[in-house]
DNA sequence: TCGCAACTGTCATTTTTCTGACAATTATTT
DNA sequence: AAATAATTGTCAGAAAAATGACAGTTGCGA
């Protein structure tokens, strides 16, 4: 993983775009940078919630565990994303766990400092609300899909989404690197690994995609879109 | 339905508590009151989104419709609740429909006025974020439950929640009036009316509850809690 | 009060989803 | 390079959920 300074990361964090020098200084003075190795926890469920986090590099997994110990994978976060924001809004216990899916670099800010900043910069507060609204919509969509679509369909949708997010050109062959395991895809779609496997092979048989453990190659994007 | 003045409603709206006179005046000057009859729409999916709404009396249903016309019941809103807030955050098309489940009274504010207000009163903006966070948590919970719990269990949970929300005393007999139909409960728990019916009868057979079409009577609250 | 529409109870059937098993393949560690 | 661990492919059986049918009940408006 590339190593850069805290300043560099903060300057390039989209959430903090368009702030004054003074505001940037406030942020610099009130954040610390931290790194975690793969599988290290950032926080656990039920922990006291003191801080908000800005992910710079790597991948953080947000999960909730039921009483029976079953894991619900909420999301996998990528650089530029924010987590632990509930603390800023008066939630003093973590409702979920944050664990490094891959080794990661992030900045940490105390919740009261973040609140101070939001009250100081109203436009940032609005941006913060926007962020929450986006998450709400995404969660809402997932809930609807779970209600109305079959396992098979949700897995197909997931693959489509993967392709949409990682392809630049519109046609020709698209290769998606760094594939998630079937197990992870199953968790993200609320299905099971066997069915994920079966959908992948269904697409392979129909020559819509080809894949190995490292990547997915989309052969016929049109066919995938209406599969 | 009791009829009161716009001022009366606004003064008693929790979201607007603790504002200055000046701010209250701003709100008064930038809201209009509206009433709708049962089954009237406030807005439809895909409509342009101009306004935010503050529900005063009655009940508003928030639903999303799939391409196939299937309805997903997001929530039933009660007095004191806010809806259509996505418009304030730059969403210019409604992602969902708002329809009067019962005849209702609400106040309407233009989205740009609401944004103006939020920028003017930072503490209100924070409250707004809090509201979104609460909804996110609720939706998240529903998603988890759908992933991990059986239909039977979710229906039981729903009944428990009903009881919890409408009972003041902790023991003795509790009566819950204005029962939802089995169909509505099925929609809210992502199950089907037959199974709702079956759970109700299961509880009735075990003398945990008794019910008719108007109310539910909880006979053994303890048994319900660990049913 | 009658009749209709909405709601409820129940069952049988079909469809979907879950689960365990096990072999085969690939990646990682020693 | 061998051993070990993780991942994938496939299947069969079990469990859960969805659906359609239909009779019975209740509430409401004409």
Short mmCIF file of C-alpha atoms (C1' of nucleotides) in Angstrom, two decimals:
data_model
loop_
_atom_site.label_atom_id
_atom_site.label_comp_id
_atom_site.label_asym_id
_atom_site.label_seq_id
_atom_site.Cartn_x
_atom_site.Cartn_y
_atom_site.Cartn_z
CA UNK A 1 0.00 0.00 0.00
CA UNK A 2 1.26 3.43 -0.95
CA UNK A 3 2.11 5.63 2.01
CA UNK A 4 1.31 9.33 1.97
CA UNK A 5 1.09 12.03 4.63
CA UNK A 6 -2.02 12.78 6.65
CA UNK A 7 -2.22 16.17 4.99
CA UNK A 8 -2.16 14.64 1.56
CA UNK A 9 -5.00 12.32 2.41
CA UNK A 10 -7.16 15.00 3.97
CA UNK A 11 -6.67 17.38 1.06
CA UNK A 12 -7.84 14.69 -1.29
CA UNK A 13 -10.85 13.60 0.68
CA UNK A 14 -13.93 14.43 -1.28
CA UNK A 15 -16.09 15.11 1.74
CA UNK A 16 -13.76 17.95 2.74
CA UNK A 17 -13.63 19.63 -0.66
CA UNK A 18 -14.27 23.38 -0.88
CA UNK A 19 -13.35 24.34 2.63
CA UNK A 20 -11.44 27.45 3.69
CA UNK A 21 -7.83 27.31 4.85
CA UNK A 22 -8.96 27.93 8.40
CA UNK A 23 -11.36 25.01 8.29
CA UNK A 24 -8.72 22.74 6.81
CA UNK A 25 -6.41 23.69 9.64
CA UNK A 26 -9.09 22.76 12.15
CA UNK A 27 -9.42 19.37 10.52
CA UNK A 28 -5.67 18.79 10.42
CA UNK A 29 -5.35 19.68 14.06
CA UNK A 30 -8.16 17.39 15.11
CA UNK A 31 -7.44 14.20 13.26
CA UNK A 32 -4.89 11.48 13.71
CA UNK A 33 -3.94 8.91 11.13
CA UNK A 34 -4.06 5.20 11.89
CA UNK A 35 -3.24 2.04 10.03
CA UNK A 36 -4.63 -1.43 10.61
CA UNK A 37 -3.58 -4.78 9.26
CA UNK A 38 -5.92 -7.22 7.60
CA UNK A 39 -8.48 -8.62 10.06
CA UNK A 40 -7.68 -6.03 12.73
CA UNK A 41 -10.79 -4.52 14.28
CA UNK A 42 -11.32 -0.77 14.28
CA UNK A 43 -14.18 -1.18 16.71
CA UNK A 44 -16.60 -3.86 17.84
CA UNK A 45 -20.32 -3.90 18.37
CA UNK A 46 -21.23 -2.53 21.81
CA UNK A 47 -17.99 -0.53 22.07
CA UNK A 48 -18.30 3.05 23.25
CA UNK A 49 -18.46 5.29 20.22
CA UNK A 50 -16.07 8.22 20.41
CA UNK A 51 -14.94 8.85 16.89
CA UNK A 52 -15.70 9.15 13.22
CA UNK A 53 -13.41 7.64 10.59
CA UNK A 54 -12.33 8.65 7.11
CA UNK A 55 -11.02 5.77 5.06
CA UNK A 56 -7.97 6.61 2.97
CA UNK A 57 -6.70 3.31 1.66
CA UNK A 58 -7.59 -0.36 1.95
CA UNK A 59 -10.92 -1.93 2.72
CA UNK A 60 -13.06 -1.90 5.85
CA UNK A 61 -15.85 -4.35 6.48
CA UNK A 62 -18.93 -3.21 8.40
CA UNK A 63 -20.80 -6.14 9.98
CA UNK A 64 -23.43 -6.80 12.56
CA UNK A 65 -23.55 -9.96 14.61
CA UNK A 66 -26.77 -11.50 15.84
CA UNK A 67 -27.13 -13.00 19.32
CA UNK A 68 -26.50 -16.38 17.76
CA UNK A 69 -23.25 -15.11 16.32
CA UNK A 70 -24.41 -14.96 12.74
CA UNK A 71 -22.70 -12.24 10.77
CA UNK A 72 -24.62 -9.76 8.65
CA UNK A 73 -22.28 -8.03 6.23
CA UNK A 74 -23.55 -4.48 5.96
CA UNK A 75 -21.03 -3.20 3.47
CA UNK A 76 -17.44 -3.20 2.30
CA UNK A 77 -16.02 0.32 2.36
CA UNK A 78 -13.48 1.70 -0.07
CA UNK A 79 -11.16 4.73 0.09
CA UNK A 80 -13.04 8.02 0.30
CA UNK A 81 -15.81 6.59 2.44
CA UNK A 82 -16.78 7.52 5.97
CA UNK A 83 -17.72 5.21 8.81
CA UNK A 84 -18.62 5.37 12.48
CA UNK A 85 -20.68 8.50 11.85
CA UNK A 86 -23.48 7.49 14.22
CA UNK A 87 -21.27 8.56 17.13
CA UNK A 88 -21.53 12.17 15.95
CA UNK A 89 -25.29 11.98 16.17
CA UNK A 90 -25.47 10.92 19.78
CA UNK A 91 -25.22 7.18 19.40
CA UNK A 92 -22.80 6.30 22.13
CA UNK A 93 -22.61 2.58 21.46
CA UNK A 94 -21.52 0.97 18.23
CA UNK A 95 -24.35 -0.87 16.57
CA UNK A 96 -21.95 -2.66 14.25
CA UNK A 97 -18.35 -3.82 13.99
CA UNK A 98 -15.72 -2.33 11.70
CA UNK A 99 -12.96 -4.73 10.73
CA UNK A 100 -10.13 -4.38 8.22
CA UNK A 101 -11.01 -6.56 5.26
CA UNK A 102 -7.66 -5.55 3.83
CA UNK A 103 -4.96 -3.58 5.62
CA UNK A 104 -6.12 0.01 5.70
CA UNK A 105 -5.20 3.63 6.43
CA UNK A 106 -7.73 6.04 7.85
CA UNK A 107 -8.05 9.30 9.76
CA UNK A 108 -9.82 9.52 13.09
CA UNK A 109 -11.69 12.49 14.51
CA UNK A 110 -13.33 12.73 17.92
CA UNK A 111 -17.09 12.90 17.65
CA UNK A 112 -17.35 16.20 19.54
CA UNK A 113 -14.82 17.77 17.19
CA UNK A 114 -16.79 16.57 14.21
CA UNK A 115 -19.95 17.99 15.69
CA UNK A 116 -18.12 21.25 16.30
CA UNK A 117 -17.02 21.28 12.68
CA UNK A 118 -20.51 20.55 11.38
CA UNK A 119 -21.98 23.36 13.45
CA UNK A 120 -19.21 25.65 12.26
CA UNK A 121 -19.65 24.81 8.57
CA UNK A 122 -23.35 24.51 7.75
CA UNK A 123 -22.71 23.47 4.17
CA UNK A 124 -20.66 20.52 5.40
CA UNK A 125 -23.53 19.55 7.65
CA UNK A 126 -25.82 19.47 4.65
CA UNK A 127 -23.30 17.28 2.86
CA UNK A 128 -23.31 15.02 5.88
CA UNK A 129 -27.08 14.71 5.70
CA UNK A 130 -26.77 13.93 2.02
CA UNK A 131 -24.38 11.12 2.79
CA UNK A 132 -26.83 9.61 5.27
CA UNK A 133 -29.67 9.92 2.78
CA UNK A 134 -27.61 8.08 0.15
CA UNK A 135 -26.99 5.24 2.57
CA UNK A 136 -30.63 5.12 3.48
CA UNK A 137 -31.58 4.80 -0.17
CA UNK A 138 -29.05 2.07 -0.73
CA UNK A 139 -30.25 0.11 2.29
CA UNK A 140 -33.84 0.65 1.25
CA UNK A 141 -33.06 -0.73 -2.20
CA UNK A 142 -31.42 -3.80 -0.73
CA UNK A 143 -34.47 -4.40 1.43
CA UNK A 144 -36.83 -4.13 -1.51
CA UNK A 145 -34.72 -6.48 -3.59
CA UNK A 146 -34.70 -8.98 -0.79
CA UNK A 147 -38.46 -8.75 -0.56
CA UNK A 148 -39.25 -9.02 -4.25
CA UNK A 149 -36.45 -10.71 -6.09
CA UNK A 150 -35.36 -14.33 -6.08
CA UNK A 151 -31.89 -15.39 -4.96
CA UNK A 152 -30.98 -16.02 -8.56
CA UNK A 153 -32.07 -12.55 -9.62
CA UNK A 154 -30.26 -10.79 -6.79
CA UNK A 155 -27.04 -12.57 -7.63
CA UNK A 156 -27.41 -11.58 -11.28
CA UNK A 157 -28.09 -7.98 -10.24
CA UNK A 158 -24.99 -8.04 -8.09
CA UNK A 159 -22.81 -9.18 -10.95
CA UNK A 160 -24.33 -6.54 -13.21
CA UNK A 161 -23.62 -3.89 -10.62
CA UNK A 162 -20.03 -5.10 -10.31
CA UNK A 163 -19.64 -4.78 -14.05
CA UNK A 164 -21.30 -1.37 -14.17
CA UNK A 165 -19.07 0.00 -11.44
CA UNK A 166 -15.81 -1.27 -12.83
CA UNK A 167 -16.19 -0.83 -16.55
CA UNK A 168 -15.31 2.35 -18.35
CA UNK A 169 -15.97 1.48 -21.96
CA UNK A 170 -19.45 0.45 -22.94
CA UNK A 171 -18.80 -2.60 -25.03
CA UNK A 172 -16.10 -5.06 -26.03
CA UNK A 173 -14.64 -7.32 -23.41
CA UNK A 174 -14.59 -6.11 -19.84
CA UNK A 175 -12.34 -7.64 -17.23
CA UNK A 176 -13.05 -7.21 -13.55
CA UNK A 177 -10.06 -7.93 -11.32
CA UNK A 178 -9.93 -8.75 -7.63
CA UNK A 179 -12.96 -10.86 -7.49
CA UNK A 180 -14.83 -11.42 -4.25
CA UNK A 181 -15.28 -15.02 -3.16
CA UNK A 182 -18.63 -16.67 -3.73
CA UNK A 183 -19.08 -16.67 0.00
CA UNK A 184 -18.71 -12.85 0.21
CA UNK A 185 -21.08 -12.35 -2.70
CA UNK A 186 -23.55 -14.63 -0.95
CA UNK A 187 -23.31 -12.48 2.18
CA UNK A 188 -23.80 -9.26 0.26
CA UNK A 189 -26.84 -10.60 -1.56
CA UNK A 190 -28.30 -12.54 1.37
CA UNK A 191 -28.05 -15.82 -0.49
CA UNK A 192 -25.69 -18.77 -0.12
CA UNK A 193 -22.43 -19.73 -1.77
CA UNK A 194 -23.87 -22.71 -3.59
CA UNK A 195 -26.35 -20.58 -5.45
CA UNK A 196 -23.71 -17.98 -6.28
CA UNK A 197 -21.62 -20.77 -7.73
CA UNK A 198 -24.57 -21.99 -9.71
CA UNK A 199 -25.36 -18.56 -11.19
CA UNK A 200 -21.74 -18.06 -12.20
CA UNK A 201 -21.75 -21.38 -13.97
CA UNK A 202 -25.07 -20.68 -15.58
CA UNK A 203 -23.55 -17.51 -17.09
CA UNK A 204 -20.42 -19.38 -18.07
CA UNK A 205 -22.38 -22.15 -19.80
CA UNK A 206 -24.27 -19.52 -21.80
CA UNK A 207 -20.96 -17.84 -22.72
CA UNK A 208 -22.02 -14.56 -21.15
CA UNK A 209 -19.03 -14.42 -18.86
CA UNK A 210 -15.86 -16.37 -18.27
CA UNK A 211 -14.01 -16.30 -14.98
CA UNK A 212 -11.35 -17.73 -12.73
CA UNK A 213 -10.42 -17.00 -9.14
CA UNK A 214 -8.74 -13.74 -10.04
CA UNK A 215 -11.11 -12.06 -12.43
CA UNK A 216 -14.37 -12.05 -14.33
CA UNK A 217 -14.35 -11.47 -18.07
CA UNK A 218 -17.60 -10.25 -19.55
CA UNK A 219 -18.06 -11.73 -23.01
CA UNK A 220 -21.46 -10.42 -23.96
CA UNK A 221 -22.41 -7.35 -22.00
CA UNK A 222 -25.81 -7.13 -23.72
CA UNK A 223 -26.68 -10.65 -22.72
CA UNK A 224 -25.66 -9.95 -19.16
CA UNK A 225 -27.86 -6.87 -19.03
CA UNK A 226 -30.94 -8.82 -19.94
CA UNK A 227 -29.96 -12.21 -18.49
CA UNK B 1 -60.27 14.68 13.06
CA UNK B 2 -59.69 17.67 15.33
CA UNK B 3 -58.97 20.91 13.48
CA UNK B 4 -56.38 23.33 14.79
CA UNK B 5 -54.50 26.27 13.29
CA UNK B 6 -51.25 26.00 11.37
CA UNK B 7 -49.52 27.89 14.14
CA UNK B 8 -50.75 25.50 16.75
CA UNK B 9 -49.41 22.55 14.83
CA UNK B 10 -46.04 24.09 14.14
CA UNK B 11 -45.56 25.13 17.74
CA UNK B 12 -46.19 21.59 18.81
CA UNK B 13 -43.97 19.92 16.27
CA UNK B 14 -41.12 18.27 18.07
CA UNK B 15 -38.62 18.79 15.29
CA UNK B 16 -39.04 22.56 15.67
CA UNK B 17 -38.65 22.67 19.43
CA UNK B 18 -36.22 25.16 20.93
CA UNK B 19 -36.14 27.68 18.13
CA UNK B 20 -36.05 31.46 18.50
CA UNK B 21 -39.08 33.64 17.76
CA UNK B 22 -37.43 34.84 14.59
CA UNK B 23 -36.90 31.32 13.36
CA UNK B 24 -40.45 30.35 14.17
CA UNK B 25 -41.64 33.30 12.16
CA UNK B 26 -39.56 32.12 9.22
CA UNK B 27 -41.19 28.73 9.43
CA UNK B 28 -44.69 30.17 9.71
CA UNK B 29 -44.13 32.36 6.71
CA UNK B 30 -42.81 29.54 4.58
CA UNK B 31 -45.24 26.75 5.21
CA UNK B 32 -48.74 26.10 4.06
CA UNK B 33 -51.16 23.67 5.59
CA UNK B 34 -52.87 20.99 3.52
CA UNK B 35 -55.38 18.28 4.15
CA UNK B 36 -55.92 15.09 2.18
CA UNK B 37 -58.67 12.52 2.31
CA UNK B 38 -58.12 8.81 2.70
CA UNK B 39 -56.38 7.33 -0.36
CA UNK B 40 -55.45 10.72 -1.78
CA UNK B 41 -51.87 10.89 -2.98
CA UNK B 42 -49.49 13.54 -1.67
CA UNK B 43 -46.99 12.65 -4.35
CA UNK B 44 -46.18 9.73 -6.64
CA UNK B 45 -42.98 8.00 -7.52
CA UNK B 46 -41.13 9.87 -10.29
CA UNK B 47 -42.84 13.16 -9.47
CA UNK B 48 -40.62 16.21 -9.27
CA UNK B 49 -39.66 16.75 -5.68
CA UNK B 50 -40.16 20.33 -4.50
CA UNK B 51 -41.19 20.10 -0.90
CA UNK B 52 -40.79 18.57 2.52
CA UNK B 53 -43.79 17.62 4.63
CA UNK B 54 -44.58 17.68 8.33
CA UNK B 55 -47.38 15.37 9.30
CA UNK B 56 -49.79 16.82 11.87
CA UNK B 57 -52.69 14.42 11.98
CA UNK B 58 -53.78 11.23 10.28
CA UNK B 59 -51.66 8.58 8.64
CA UNK B 60 -49.49 8.66 5.53
CA UNK B 61 -48.28 5.56 3.75
CA UNK B 62 -44.87 5.57 2.07
CA UNK B 63 -44.61 2.93 -0.65
CA UNK B 64 -42.43 2.02 -3.55
CA UNK B 65 -43.73 0.25 -6.62
CA UNK B 66 -41.62 -2.12 -8.68
CA UNK B 67 -41.72 -2.20 -12.48
CA UNK B 68 -44.14 -5.08 -12.19
CA UNK B 69 -46.41 -2.96 -10.05
CA UNK B 70 -45.73 -4.76 -6.81
CA UNK B 71 -46.01 -2.49 -3.81
CA UNK B 72 -43.34 -2.33 -1.15
CA UNK B 73 -44.71 -0.69 1.96
CA UNK B 74 -41.84 1.34 3.39
CA UNK B 75 -43.61 2.70 6.41
CA UNK B 76 -46.79 4.11 7.87
CA UNK B 77 -46.20 7.58 9.28
CA UNK B 78 -47.92 9.05 12.28
CA UNK B 79 -48.35 12.64 13.50
CA UNK B 80 -45.04 14.32 14.30
CA UNK B 81 -43.18 12.59 11.51
CA UNK B 82 -41.49 14.11 8.51
CA UNK B 83 -41.55 12.88 4.92
CA UNK B 84 -40.32 13.90 1.50
CA UNK B 85 -37.04 15.04 3.02
CA UNK B 86 -34.91 13.69 0.17
CA UNK B 87 -35.92 16.72 -1.90
CA UNK B 88 -33.99 18.96 0.48
CA UNK B 89 -30.85 16.95 -0.18
CA UNK B 90 -30.83 17.38 -3.92
CA UNK B 91 -33.01 14.45 -4.92
CA UNK B 92 -35.24 16.02 -7.52
CA UNK B 93 -37.37 12.99 -8.24
CA UNK B 94 -39.48 11.10 -5.74
CA UNK B 95 -38.18 7.61 -5.15
CA UNK B 96 -41.39 6.60 -3.43
CA UNK B 97 -45.07 7.47 -3.26
CA UNK B 98 -46.81 9.13 -0.31
CA UNK B 99 -50.50 8.31 0.00
CA UNK B 100 -53.00 9.09 2.73
CA UNK B 101 -53.69 5.87 4.57
CA UNK B 102 -56.20 7.84 6.61
CA UNK B 103 -57.27 11.41 5.96
CA UNK B 104 -54.46 13.65 7.10
CA UNK B 105 -53.29 17.18 7.85
CA UNK B 106 -49.73 18.29 7.16
CA UNK B 107 -47.60 21.36 6.57
CA UNK B 108 -45.63 21.82 3.38
CA UNK B 109 -42.37 23.71 2.98
CA UNK B 110 -40.47 24.31 -0.26
CA UNK B 111 -37.23 22.41 -0.33
CA UNK B 112 -35.11 25.54 -0.89
CA UNK B 113 -36.72 27.19 2.12
CA UNK B 114 -35.97 24.16 4.22
CA UNK B 115 -32.38 24.19 3.04
CA UNK B 116 -32.21 27.88 3.88
CA UNK B 117 -33.53 27.12 7.34
CA UNK B 118 -31.07 24.29 7.90
CA UNK B 119 -28.15 26.49 6.86
CA UNK B 120 -29.45 29.24 9.10
CA UNK B 121 -29.90 27.02 12.16
CA UNK B 122 -27.00 24.56 12.40
CA UNK B 123 -28.44 22.78 15.40
CA UNK B 124 -31.56 22.00 13.40
CA UNK B 125 -29.41 20.58 10.66
CA UNK B 126 -27.80 18.25 13.16
CA UNK B 127 -31.26 17.20 14.29
CA UNK B 128 -32.10 16.55 10.67
CA UNK B 129 -29.07 14.30 10.32
CA UNK B 130 -30.12 12.50 13.47
CA UNK B 131 -33.51 11.83 11.98
CA UNK B 132 -31.93 10.31 8.88
CA UNK B 133 -29.61 8.20 10.98
CA UNK B 134 -32.58 6.85 12.96
CA UNK B 135 -34.32 5.86 9.75
CA UNK B 136 -31.17 4.23 8.48
CA UNK B 137 -30.91 2.16 11.64
CA UNK B 138 -34.53 1.13 11.41
CA UNK B 139 -34.18 0.10 7.78
CA UNK B 140 -30.96 -1.71 8.56
CA UNK B 141 -32.69 -3.64 11.31
CA UNK B 142 -35.51 -4.64 9.01
CA UNK B 143 -32.98 -5.86 6.48
CA UNK B 144 -31.14 -7.95 9.05
CA UNK B 145 -34.35 -9.45 10.33
CA UNK B 146 -35.36 -10.37 6.83
CA UNK B 147 -32.01 -12.05 6.34
CA UNK B 148 -31.87 -13.99 9.54
CA UNK B 149 -35.32 -14.55 10.92
CA UNK B 150 -38.10 -16.79 9.71
CA UNK B 151 -41.47 -15.43 8.64
CA UNK B 152 -42.98 -16.79 11.84
CA UNK B 153 -40.38 -15.02 13.95
CA UNK B 154 -40.72 -11.68 12.15
CA UNK B 155 -44.48 -11.73 12.60
CA UNK B 156 -44.06 -12.48 16.30
CA UNK B 157 -41.54 -9.65 16.59
CA UNK B 158 -43.98 -7.34 14.90
CA UNK B 159 -46.74 -8.15 17.33
CA UNK B 160 -44.36 -7.70 20.24
CA UNK B 161 -43.33 -4.32 18.88
CA UNK B 162 -46.96 -3.31 18.52
CA UNK B 163 -47.56 -4.22 22.12
CA UNK B 164 -44.43 -2.47 23.33
CA UNK B 165 -45.31 0.74 21.54
CA UNK B 166 -48.89 0.91 22.69
CA UNK B 167 -48.75 -0.28 26.26
CA UNK B 168 -48.06 1.96 29.18
CA UNK B 169 -48.35 -0.35 32.13
CA UNK B 170 -46.02 -3.31 32.31
CA UNK B 171 -48.41 -6.11 33.17
CA UNK B 172 -52.06 -6.97 33.43
CA UNK B 173 -54.17 -7.04 30.33
CA UNK B 174 -53.21 -4.78 27.48
CA UNK B 175 -55.61 -3.88 24.73
CA UNK B 176 -54.38 -2.56 21.41
CA UNK B 177 -57.02 -0.81 19.39
CA UNK B 178 -57.15 -0.02 15.68
CA UNK B 179 -55.61 -3.18 14.47
CA UNK B 180 -53.91 -3.36 11.09
CA UNK B 181 -55.24 -5.98 8.70
CA UNK B 182 -53.29 -9.20 8.30
CA UNK B 183 -52.48 -8.07 4.80
CA UNK B 184 -50.84 -4.85 6.06
CA UNK B 185 -48.88 -6.73 8.69
CA UNK B 186 -47.74 -9.12 5.99
CA UNK B 187 -46.48 -6.20 3.93
CA UNK B 188 -44.67 -4.63 6.84
CA UNK B 189 -42.94 -7.89 7.73
CA UNK B 190 -42.38 -9.08 4.16
CA UNK B 191 -44.46 -12.19 4.70
CA UNK B 192 -47.94 -13.14 3.51
CA UNK B 193 -51.38 -12.80 4.98
CA UNK B 194 -51.87 -16.55 5.43
CA UNK B 195 -48.88 -16.82 7.71
CA UNK B 196 -49.90 -13.76 9.69
CA UNK B 197 -53.26 -15.36 10.20
CA UNK B 198 -51.61 -18.56 11.30
CA UNK B 199 -49.36 -16.83 13.86
CA UNK B 200 -52.31 -14.96 15.33
CA UNK B 201 -54.19 -18.19 15.72
CA UNK B 202 -51.19 -19.93 17.17
CA UNK B 203 -51.04 -17.24 19.87
CA UNK B 204 -54.78 -17.45 20.39
CA UNK B 205 -54.72 -21.24 20.77
CA UNK B 206 -51.99 -20.88 23.39
CA UNK B 207 -54.05 -18.22 25.18
CA UNK B 208 -51.30 -15.64 24.87
CA UNK B 209 -53.53 -13.17 23.09
CA UNK B 210 -57.14 -12.85 22.13
CA UNK B 211 -58.33 -10.66 19.28
CA UNK B 212 -61.06 -9.60 16.96
CA UNK B 213 -61.10 -7.23 14.01
CA UNK B 214 -60.97 -4.17 16.18
CA UNK B 215 -58.36 -4.94 18.80
CA UNK B 216 -55.80 -7.29 20.23
CA UNK B 217 -55.93 -8.22 23.89
CA UNK B 218 -52.70 -9.44 25.40
CA UNK B 219 -53.44 -12.10 28.02
CA UNK B 220 -49.98 -13.18 29.04
CA UNK B 221 -47.40 -10.54 28.28
CA UNK B 222 -44.59 -12.73 29.62
CA UNK B 223 -45.50 -15.56 27.29
CA UNK B 224 -45.63 -13.20 24.37
CA UNK B 225 -42.18 -11.88 25.19
CA UNK B 226 -40.63 -15.32 24.99
CA UNK B 227 -43.02 -16.91 22.51
"C1'" DT C 1 -81.81 -5.15 6.62
"C1'" DC C 2 -79.77 -6.85 2.70
"C1'" DG C 3 -75.99 -7.51 -0.19
"C1'" DC C 4 -71.45 -6.64 -1.36
"C1'" DA C 5 -66.77 -6.09 -0.43
"C1'" DA C 6 -63.14 -6.75 2.52
"C1'" DC C 7 -61.10 -9.67 5.67
"C1'" DT C 8 -59.96 -14.08 7.88
"C1'" DG C 9 -59.00 -19.26 8.54
"C1'" DT C 10 -57.38 -23.29 6.62
"C1'" DC C 11 -55.50 -26.56 3.54
"C1'" DA C 12 -52.99 -28.69 -0.24
"C1'" DT C 13 -49.65 -27.94 -3.68
"C1'" DT C 14 -45.79 -25.97 -5.81
"C1'" DT C 15 -41.72 -23.45 -5.71
"C1'" DT C 16 -37.86 -21.67 -3.62
"C1'" DT C 17 -34.36 -21.70 -0.46
"C1'" DC C 18 -31.24 -23.90 2.79
"C1'" DT C 19 -28.08 -27.36 4.19
"C1'" DG C 20 -24.78 -30.99 4.38
"C1'" DA C 21 -21.83 -33.80 1.93
"C1'" DC C 22 -18.00 -34.62 -0.76
"C1'" DA C 23 -14.85 -34.31 -4.56
"C1'" DA C 24 -12.04 -31.25 -7.25
"C1'" DT C 25 -9.41 -27.24 -7.82
"C1'" DT C 26 -6.51 -23.44 -6.50
"C1'" DA C 27 -3.79 -20.74 -3.24
"C1'" DT C 28 -0.75 -20.46 0.67
"C1'" DT C 29 2.52 -22.04 3.96
"C1'" DT C 30 6.18 -24.90 5.48
"C1'" DA D 1 7.71 -29.72 -3.47
"C1'" DA D 2 4.61 -31.30 -0.20
"C1'" DA D 3 1.23 -30.29 2.99
"C1'" DT D 4 -2.46 -27.59 4.34
"C1'" DA D 5 -6.11 -24.38 3.89
"C1'" DA D 6 -9.43 -22.01 1.24
"C1'" DT D 7 -12.45 -22.03 -2.48
"C1'" DT D 8 -15.43 -23.96 -5.93
"C1'" DG D 9 -18.85 -27.32 -8.34
"C1'" DT D 10 -22.48 -30.30 -7.84
"C1'" DC D 11 -26.09 -32.89 -5.99
"C1'" DA D 12 -29.75 -34.68 -3.10
"C1'" DG D 13 -32.79 -34.15 0.63
"C1'" DA D 14 -35.00 -31.22 4.03
"C1'" DA D 15 -37.12 -27.10 5.36
"C1'" DA D 16 -39.32 -22.88 4.56
"C1'" DA D 17 -42.01 -19.93 1.95
"C1'" DA D 18 -45.29 -18.70 -1.64
"C1'" DT D 19 -49.51 -19.41 -3.88
"C1'" DG D 20 -54.21 -20.60 -5.12
"C1'" DA D 21 -58.48 -22.06 -3.68
"C1'" DC D 22 -62.50 -21.69 -1.15
"C1'" DA D 23 -65.58 -21.25 2.68
"C1'" DG D 24 -66.74 -18.49 6.54
"C1'" DT D 25 -67.02 -14.00 8.91
"C1'" DT D 26 -67.48 -9.19 9.55
"C1'" DG D 27 -68.27 -4.38 8.43
"C1'" DC D 28 -70.27 -1.04 5.71
"C1'" DG D 29 -73.12 1.38 2.55
"C1'" DA D 30 -77.31 1.31 -0.22
#
